[in-house]
Coordinates of C-alpha atoms in Angstrom, one line a residue:
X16 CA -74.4 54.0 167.7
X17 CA -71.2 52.9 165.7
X18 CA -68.9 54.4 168.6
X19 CA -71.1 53.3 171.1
X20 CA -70.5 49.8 170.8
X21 CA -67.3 50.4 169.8
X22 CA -66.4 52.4 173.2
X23 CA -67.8 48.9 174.9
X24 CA -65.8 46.8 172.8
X25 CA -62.7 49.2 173.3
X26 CA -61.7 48.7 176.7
X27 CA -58.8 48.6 178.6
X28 CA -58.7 45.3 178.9
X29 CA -59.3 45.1 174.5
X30 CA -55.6 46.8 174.7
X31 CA -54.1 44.4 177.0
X32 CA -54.9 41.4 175.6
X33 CA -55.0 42.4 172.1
X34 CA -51.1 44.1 173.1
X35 CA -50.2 40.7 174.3
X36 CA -51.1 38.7 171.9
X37 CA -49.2 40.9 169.2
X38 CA -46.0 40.1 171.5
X39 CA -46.8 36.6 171.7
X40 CA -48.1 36.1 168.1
X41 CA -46.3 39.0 166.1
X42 CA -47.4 40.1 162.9
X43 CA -49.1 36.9 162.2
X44 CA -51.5 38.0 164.8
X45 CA -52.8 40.2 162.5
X46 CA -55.1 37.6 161.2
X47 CA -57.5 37.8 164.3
X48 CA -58.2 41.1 163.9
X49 CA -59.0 40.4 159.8
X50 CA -61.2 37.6 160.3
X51 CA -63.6 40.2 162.9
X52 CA -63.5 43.0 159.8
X53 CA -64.4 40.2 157.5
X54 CA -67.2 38.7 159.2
X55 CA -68.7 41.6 160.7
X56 CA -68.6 43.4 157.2
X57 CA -70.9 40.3 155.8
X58 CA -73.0 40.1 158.5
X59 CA -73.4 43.6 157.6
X60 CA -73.3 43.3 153.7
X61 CA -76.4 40.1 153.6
X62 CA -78.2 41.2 157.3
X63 CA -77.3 37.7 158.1
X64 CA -79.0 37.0 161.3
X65 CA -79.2 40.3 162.7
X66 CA -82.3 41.4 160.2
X67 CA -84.3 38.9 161.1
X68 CA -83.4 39.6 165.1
X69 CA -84.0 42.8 164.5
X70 CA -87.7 42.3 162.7
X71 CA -88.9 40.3 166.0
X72 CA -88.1 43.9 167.5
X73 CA -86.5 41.4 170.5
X74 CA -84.3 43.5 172.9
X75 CA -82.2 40.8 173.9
X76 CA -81.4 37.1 173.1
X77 CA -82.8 35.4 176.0
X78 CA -86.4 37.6 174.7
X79 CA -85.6 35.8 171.3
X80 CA -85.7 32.3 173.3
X81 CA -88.8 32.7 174.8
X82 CA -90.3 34.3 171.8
X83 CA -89.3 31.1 169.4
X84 CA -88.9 28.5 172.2
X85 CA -90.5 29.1 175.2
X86 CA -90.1 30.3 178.8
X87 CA -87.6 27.3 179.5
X88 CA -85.1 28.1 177.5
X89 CA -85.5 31.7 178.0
X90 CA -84.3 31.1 181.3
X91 CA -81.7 28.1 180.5
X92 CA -80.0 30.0 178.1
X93 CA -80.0 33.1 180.5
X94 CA -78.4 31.5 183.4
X95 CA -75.8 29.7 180.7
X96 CA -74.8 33.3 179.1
X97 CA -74.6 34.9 182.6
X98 CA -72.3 32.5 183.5
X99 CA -69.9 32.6 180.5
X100 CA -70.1 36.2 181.1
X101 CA -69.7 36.8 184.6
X102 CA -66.7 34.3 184.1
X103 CA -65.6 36.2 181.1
X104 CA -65.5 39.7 182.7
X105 CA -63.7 38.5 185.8
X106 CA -60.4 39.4 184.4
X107 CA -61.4 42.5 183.3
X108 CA -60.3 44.3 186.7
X109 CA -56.9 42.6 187.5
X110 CA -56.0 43.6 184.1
X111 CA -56.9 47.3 184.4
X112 CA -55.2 47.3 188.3
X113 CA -51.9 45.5 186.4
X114 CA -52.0 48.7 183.5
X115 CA -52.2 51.7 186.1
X116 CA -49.6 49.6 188.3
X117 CA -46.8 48.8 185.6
X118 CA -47.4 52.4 184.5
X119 CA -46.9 53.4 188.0
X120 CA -44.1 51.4 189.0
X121 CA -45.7 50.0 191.7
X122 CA -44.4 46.4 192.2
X123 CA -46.0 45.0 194.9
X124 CA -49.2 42.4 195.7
X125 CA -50.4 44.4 198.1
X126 CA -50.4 47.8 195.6
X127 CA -52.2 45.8 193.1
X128 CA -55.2 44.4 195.6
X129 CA -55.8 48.2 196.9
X130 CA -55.8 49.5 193.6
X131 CA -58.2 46.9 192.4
X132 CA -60.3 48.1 195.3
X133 CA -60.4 52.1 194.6
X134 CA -61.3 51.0 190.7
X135 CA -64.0 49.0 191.5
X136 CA -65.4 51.3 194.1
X137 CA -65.5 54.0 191.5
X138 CA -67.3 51.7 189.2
X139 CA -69.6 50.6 191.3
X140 CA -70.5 54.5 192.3
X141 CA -70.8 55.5 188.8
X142 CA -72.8 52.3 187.4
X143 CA -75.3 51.9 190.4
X144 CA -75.9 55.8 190.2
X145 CA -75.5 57.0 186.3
X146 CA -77.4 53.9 184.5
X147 CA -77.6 53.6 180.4
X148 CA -77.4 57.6 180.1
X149 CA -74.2 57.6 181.3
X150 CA -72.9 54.6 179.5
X151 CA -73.4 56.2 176.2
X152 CA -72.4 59.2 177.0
X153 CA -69.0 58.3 178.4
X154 CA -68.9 55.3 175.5
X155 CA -68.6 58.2 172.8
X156 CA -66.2 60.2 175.2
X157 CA -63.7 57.5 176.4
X158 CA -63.9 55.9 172.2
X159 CA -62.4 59.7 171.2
X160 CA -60.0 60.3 173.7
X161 CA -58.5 57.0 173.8
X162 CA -58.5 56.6 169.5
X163 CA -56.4 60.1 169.8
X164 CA -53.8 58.9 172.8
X165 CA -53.4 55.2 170.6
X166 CA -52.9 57.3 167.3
X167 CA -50.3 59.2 169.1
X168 CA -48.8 56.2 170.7
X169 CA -48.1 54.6 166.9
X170 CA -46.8 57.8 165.7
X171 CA -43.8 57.9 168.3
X172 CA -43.6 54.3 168.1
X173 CA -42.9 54.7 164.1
X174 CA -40.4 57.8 164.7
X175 CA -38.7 56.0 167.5
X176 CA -37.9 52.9 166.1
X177 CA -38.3 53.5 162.8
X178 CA -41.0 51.7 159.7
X179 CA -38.2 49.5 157.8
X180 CA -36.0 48.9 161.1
X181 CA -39.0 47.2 162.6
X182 CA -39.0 44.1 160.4
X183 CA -35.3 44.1 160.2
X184 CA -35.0 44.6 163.9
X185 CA -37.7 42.0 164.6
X186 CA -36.0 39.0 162.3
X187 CA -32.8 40.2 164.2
X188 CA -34.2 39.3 167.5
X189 CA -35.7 36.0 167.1
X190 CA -32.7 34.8 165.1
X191 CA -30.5 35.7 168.3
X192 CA -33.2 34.4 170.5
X193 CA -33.3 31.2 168.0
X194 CA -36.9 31.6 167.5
X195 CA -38.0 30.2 164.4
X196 CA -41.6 30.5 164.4
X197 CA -42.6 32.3 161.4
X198 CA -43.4 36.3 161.9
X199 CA -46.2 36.6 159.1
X200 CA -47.8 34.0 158.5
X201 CA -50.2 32.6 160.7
X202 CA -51.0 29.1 159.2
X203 CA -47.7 28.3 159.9
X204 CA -47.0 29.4 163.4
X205 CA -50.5 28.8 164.7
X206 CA -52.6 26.9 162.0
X207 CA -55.5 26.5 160.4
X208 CA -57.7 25.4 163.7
X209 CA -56.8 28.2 165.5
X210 CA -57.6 30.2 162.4
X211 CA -61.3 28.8 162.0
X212 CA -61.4 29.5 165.8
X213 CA -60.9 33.4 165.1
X214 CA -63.3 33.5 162.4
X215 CA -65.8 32.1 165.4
X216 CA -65.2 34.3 168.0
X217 CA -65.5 37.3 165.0
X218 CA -69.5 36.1 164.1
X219 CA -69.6 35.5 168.0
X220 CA -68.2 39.3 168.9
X221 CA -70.5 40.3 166.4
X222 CA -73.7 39.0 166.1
X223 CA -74.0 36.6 169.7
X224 CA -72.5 39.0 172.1
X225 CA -74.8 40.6 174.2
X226 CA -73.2 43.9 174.7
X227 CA -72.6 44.2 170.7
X228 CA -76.6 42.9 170.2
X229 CA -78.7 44.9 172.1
X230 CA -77.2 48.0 170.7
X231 CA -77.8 46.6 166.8
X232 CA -81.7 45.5 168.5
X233 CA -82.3 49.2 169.6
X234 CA -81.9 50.9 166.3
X235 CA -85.0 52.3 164.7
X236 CA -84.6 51.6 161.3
X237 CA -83.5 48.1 160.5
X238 CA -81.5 49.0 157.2
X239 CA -79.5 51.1 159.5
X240 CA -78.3 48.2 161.4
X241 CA -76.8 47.5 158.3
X242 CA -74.7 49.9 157.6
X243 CA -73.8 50.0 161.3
X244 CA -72.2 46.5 161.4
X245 CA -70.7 47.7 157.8
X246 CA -68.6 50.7 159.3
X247 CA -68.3 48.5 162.6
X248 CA -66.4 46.1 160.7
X249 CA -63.5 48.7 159.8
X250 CA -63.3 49.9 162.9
X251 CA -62.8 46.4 164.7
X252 CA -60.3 45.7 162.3
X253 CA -58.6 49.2 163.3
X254 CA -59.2 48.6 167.1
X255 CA -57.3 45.1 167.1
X256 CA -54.4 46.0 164.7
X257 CA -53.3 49.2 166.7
X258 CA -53.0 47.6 170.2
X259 CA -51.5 44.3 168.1
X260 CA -49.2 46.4 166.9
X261 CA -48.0 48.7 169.9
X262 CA -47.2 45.0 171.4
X263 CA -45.2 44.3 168.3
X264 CA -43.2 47.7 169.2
X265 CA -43.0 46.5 172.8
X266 CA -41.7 43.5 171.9
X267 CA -39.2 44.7 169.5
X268 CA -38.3 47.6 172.2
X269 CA -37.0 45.8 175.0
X270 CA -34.9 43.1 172.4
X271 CA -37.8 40.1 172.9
X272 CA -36.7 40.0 176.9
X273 CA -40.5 39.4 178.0
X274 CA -40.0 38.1 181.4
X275 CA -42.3 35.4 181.1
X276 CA -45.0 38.0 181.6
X277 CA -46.0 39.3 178.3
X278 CA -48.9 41.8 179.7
X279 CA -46.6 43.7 181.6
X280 CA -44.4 44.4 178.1
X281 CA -47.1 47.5 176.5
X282 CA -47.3 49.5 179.7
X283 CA -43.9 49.6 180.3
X284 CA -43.3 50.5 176.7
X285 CA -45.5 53.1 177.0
X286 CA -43.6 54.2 180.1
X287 CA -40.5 54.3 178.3
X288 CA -41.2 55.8 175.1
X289 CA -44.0 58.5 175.5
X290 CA -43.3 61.9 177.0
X291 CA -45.2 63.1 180.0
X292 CA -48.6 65.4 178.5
X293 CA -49.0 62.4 176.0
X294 CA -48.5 59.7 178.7
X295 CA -51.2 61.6 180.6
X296 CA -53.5 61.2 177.8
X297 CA -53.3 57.8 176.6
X298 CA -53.4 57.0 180.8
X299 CA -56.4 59.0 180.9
X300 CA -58.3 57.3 177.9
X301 CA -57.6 54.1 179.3
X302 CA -58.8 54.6 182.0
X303 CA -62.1 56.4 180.3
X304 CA -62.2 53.0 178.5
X305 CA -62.1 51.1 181.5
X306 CA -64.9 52.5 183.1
X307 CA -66.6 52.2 180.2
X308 CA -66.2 48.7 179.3
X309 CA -67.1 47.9 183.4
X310 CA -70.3 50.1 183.1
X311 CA -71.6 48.6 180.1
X312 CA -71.1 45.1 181.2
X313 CA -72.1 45.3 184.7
X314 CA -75.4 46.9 183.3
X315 CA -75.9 44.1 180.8
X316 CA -74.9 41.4 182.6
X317 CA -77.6 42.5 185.8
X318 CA -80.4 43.4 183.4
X319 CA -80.4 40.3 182.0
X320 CA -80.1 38.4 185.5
X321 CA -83.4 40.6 186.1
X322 CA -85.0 40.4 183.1
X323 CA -84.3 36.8 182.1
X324 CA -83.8 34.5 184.9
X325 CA -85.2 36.7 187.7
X326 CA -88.6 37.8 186.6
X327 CA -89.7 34.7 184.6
X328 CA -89.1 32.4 187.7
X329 CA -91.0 34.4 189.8
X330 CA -94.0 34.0 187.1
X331 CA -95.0 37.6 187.9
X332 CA -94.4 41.6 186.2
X333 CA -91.9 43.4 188.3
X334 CA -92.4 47.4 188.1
X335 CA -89.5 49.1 186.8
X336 CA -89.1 50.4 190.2
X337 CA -88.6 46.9 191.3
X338 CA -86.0 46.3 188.5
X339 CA -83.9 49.0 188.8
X340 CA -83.6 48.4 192.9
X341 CA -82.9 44.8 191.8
X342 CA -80.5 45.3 189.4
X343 CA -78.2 48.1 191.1
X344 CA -78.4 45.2 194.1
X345 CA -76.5 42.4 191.7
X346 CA -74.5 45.5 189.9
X347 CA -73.1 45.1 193.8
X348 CA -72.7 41.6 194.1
X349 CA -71.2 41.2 190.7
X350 CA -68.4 44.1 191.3
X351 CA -67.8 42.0 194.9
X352 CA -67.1 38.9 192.6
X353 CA -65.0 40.7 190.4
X354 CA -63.1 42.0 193.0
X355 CA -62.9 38.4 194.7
X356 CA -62.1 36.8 190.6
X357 CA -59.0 39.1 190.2
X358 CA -57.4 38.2 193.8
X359 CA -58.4 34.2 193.6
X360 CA -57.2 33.6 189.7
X361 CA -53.7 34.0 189.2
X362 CA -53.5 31.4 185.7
X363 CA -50.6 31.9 183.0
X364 CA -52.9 32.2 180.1
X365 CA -53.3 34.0 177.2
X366 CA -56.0 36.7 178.2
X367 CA -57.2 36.4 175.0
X368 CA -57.7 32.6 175.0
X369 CA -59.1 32.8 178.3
X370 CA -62.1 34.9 177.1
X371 CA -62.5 32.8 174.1
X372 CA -62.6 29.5 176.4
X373 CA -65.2 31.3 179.2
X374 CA -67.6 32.9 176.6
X375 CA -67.8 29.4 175.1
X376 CA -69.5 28.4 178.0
X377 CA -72.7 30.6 176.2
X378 CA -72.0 30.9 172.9
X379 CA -71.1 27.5 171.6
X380 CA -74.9 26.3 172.2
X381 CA -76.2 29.8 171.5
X382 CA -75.0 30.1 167.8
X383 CA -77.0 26.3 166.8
X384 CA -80.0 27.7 169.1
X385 CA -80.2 31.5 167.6
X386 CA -79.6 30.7 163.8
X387 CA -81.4 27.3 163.5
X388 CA -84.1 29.0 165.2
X389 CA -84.0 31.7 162.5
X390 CA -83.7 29.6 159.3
X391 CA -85.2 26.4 160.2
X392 CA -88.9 25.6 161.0
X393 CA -88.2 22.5 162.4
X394 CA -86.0 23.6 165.2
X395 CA -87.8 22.7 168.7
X396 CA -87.9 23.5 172.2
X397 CA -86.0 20.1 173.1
X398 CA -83.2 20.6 170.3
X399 CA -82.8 23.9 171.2
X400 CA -82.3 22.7 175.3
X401 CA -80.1 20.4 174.6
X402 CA -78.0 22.4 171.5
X403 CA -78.1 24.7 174.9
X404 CA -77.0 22.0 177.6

């Protein structure tokens, strides 16, 4: 179960973004991935929301709303966490076309859109076809082969350029670039708000996340999801520090010249510095963990469109036969969106900011609505519509 949401978590698209924001961040970047290990490790340590989730023997958060607030907010809160969602996985396909092309060397628009299209067509297949069998399977598969290629990867990038030359080389750099942000310490080149804002989107990853949820609902014993989140924890912290650190490499590699395009920098690095069997492998895990992360996603996001918004408007059971002809029908429509999300949005951000901004849309009326509904008697169907609103 521990790799199993960590294969979700671990996507292509966790490398990317967690690559680029060591290049734009540095070592002080380092904080974000300490603030998930320390929040996820107490959540795990006290049972802090999770227990209680777990004793309702809920399988999903929208199942909680109804359960504490009624139907209404079932559904409200549904449609708002599909929406953060859906938003929040639309860049997940650009960003795995930009990896395979930059490792590639293919340069052009048109390169990019057609191999956007084989990708998704292969998700879609696989998905619609293989259901939550094959998502665990190939979670535990793609989390193996892609920890042994990323291992790899930080062991040439050590022997290349060298543990102590890092630092020196990487003070060298922004002092001929005349960057005086500071390297380390990240009160001081991105301060405290940004800081709280980690800590945040850790308890969010963690305990309000959908895909990271259901697996911690599904377990048998309840003192297991314990220790799960406990073990989780050092694993999150592993999983951001690695990638974090290979765009530290990247950065250091080619002398701070970024382009202006910072996701680019890790793939080429990789390009550059990795021979040809372990290329293949660390190619072929990310891919693993791209159709890993799509699988899992498109699966949660259409069972709860089914489950949560579709079936409690119509005010009648659907048989599972129903449901699963439903939900491969928006596993469709949402890979058409995805595909139509990666051509239409072209903005400059920070991947990693943009997926903290879009899951917002859910979460920031979901934390007041799940943990005031847990520990406070008084909570009520209208607070908890308009904490969601």
């Amino acid at each position: 179960s521990v790799v199993t949401m960590l294969g979700t978590e671990m996507g292509l698209i966790t490398v990317m973004y967690t690559a680029q924001t060591g290049v734009n961040g540095l070592f002080a970047s380092f904080h974000i991935g300490l603030a998930a290990f320390l929040v996820t490790f107490v959540i795990g340590l006290t049972g802090f929301v999770i227990i209680k989730l777990r004793a309702l023997e809920v399988k999903s958060i929208p199942e909680y709303y109804q359960l504490r607030f009624g139907k209404k907010v079932r559904i409200l809160g549904a449609i708002l966490l599909v929406l953060g969602g859906v938003l929040n996985m639309g860049l997940f396909l650009k960003v795995g076309a930009i990896f395979i092309q930059t490792i590639f060397g293919f340069e052009s628009e048109f390169t990019l859109t057609v191999v956007m299209f084989i990708l998704i067509i292969l998700v879609l297949i696989y998905t619609m076809s293989g259901g939550m069998i094959s998502v665990l399977v190939t979670d535990y598969i793609q989390y193996v082969i892609l920890s042994i290629g990323l291992l790899l990867t930080v062991f040439y990038s050590i022997s290349i350029l060298g543990w102590s030359n890092l630092f020196v080389s990487l003070e060298n750099i922004n002092a001929d670039l005349n960057i005086s942000k500071d390297v380390y310490n990240p009160i001081k080149s991105m301060g405290p708000s940004y800081i709280s804002w980690q800590v945040i989107l850790g308890f969010v990853s963690a305990v309000i996340w959908p895909t990271a949820i259901t697996r911690a609902l599904s377990i048998k014993d309840v003192n297991m999801v314990r220790y799960q989140y406990m073990w989780s924890s050092i694993s999150f912290l592993i999983r951001f520090i690695i990638p974090c650190f290979l765009g530290i490499c990247a950065y250091i590699y080619f002398s701070g010249n970024t382009d202006s395009n910072t996701l680019l920098l890790m793939p080429k690095y990789l390009y550059s510095i990795l021979p040809v069997g372990v290329l293949g492998l660390v190619v072929a895990g990310m891919l693993a963990a791209f159709m890993s992360t799509h699988d899992s996603y498109l699966l949660c996001w259409s069972t709860i469109i089914t489950n949560d918004i579709i079936e409690p408007l119509s005010n009648k059971k659907m048989s599972s036969r129903s449901k699963i002809k439903l939900t491969r029908i928006i596993i469709f429509i949402l890979g058409i969106y995805v595909f139509y999300w990666g051509l239409f949005y072209n903005g400059g951000d920070a991947i990693w900011d943009y997926l903290g901004i879009t899951g917002a849309i859910y979460f920031t009326g979901a934390i007041s609505v799940i943990v005031f509904g847990l520990y406070w008697d008084k909570a009520s169907s209208t607070g908890a519509m308009l904490a969601l609103i």
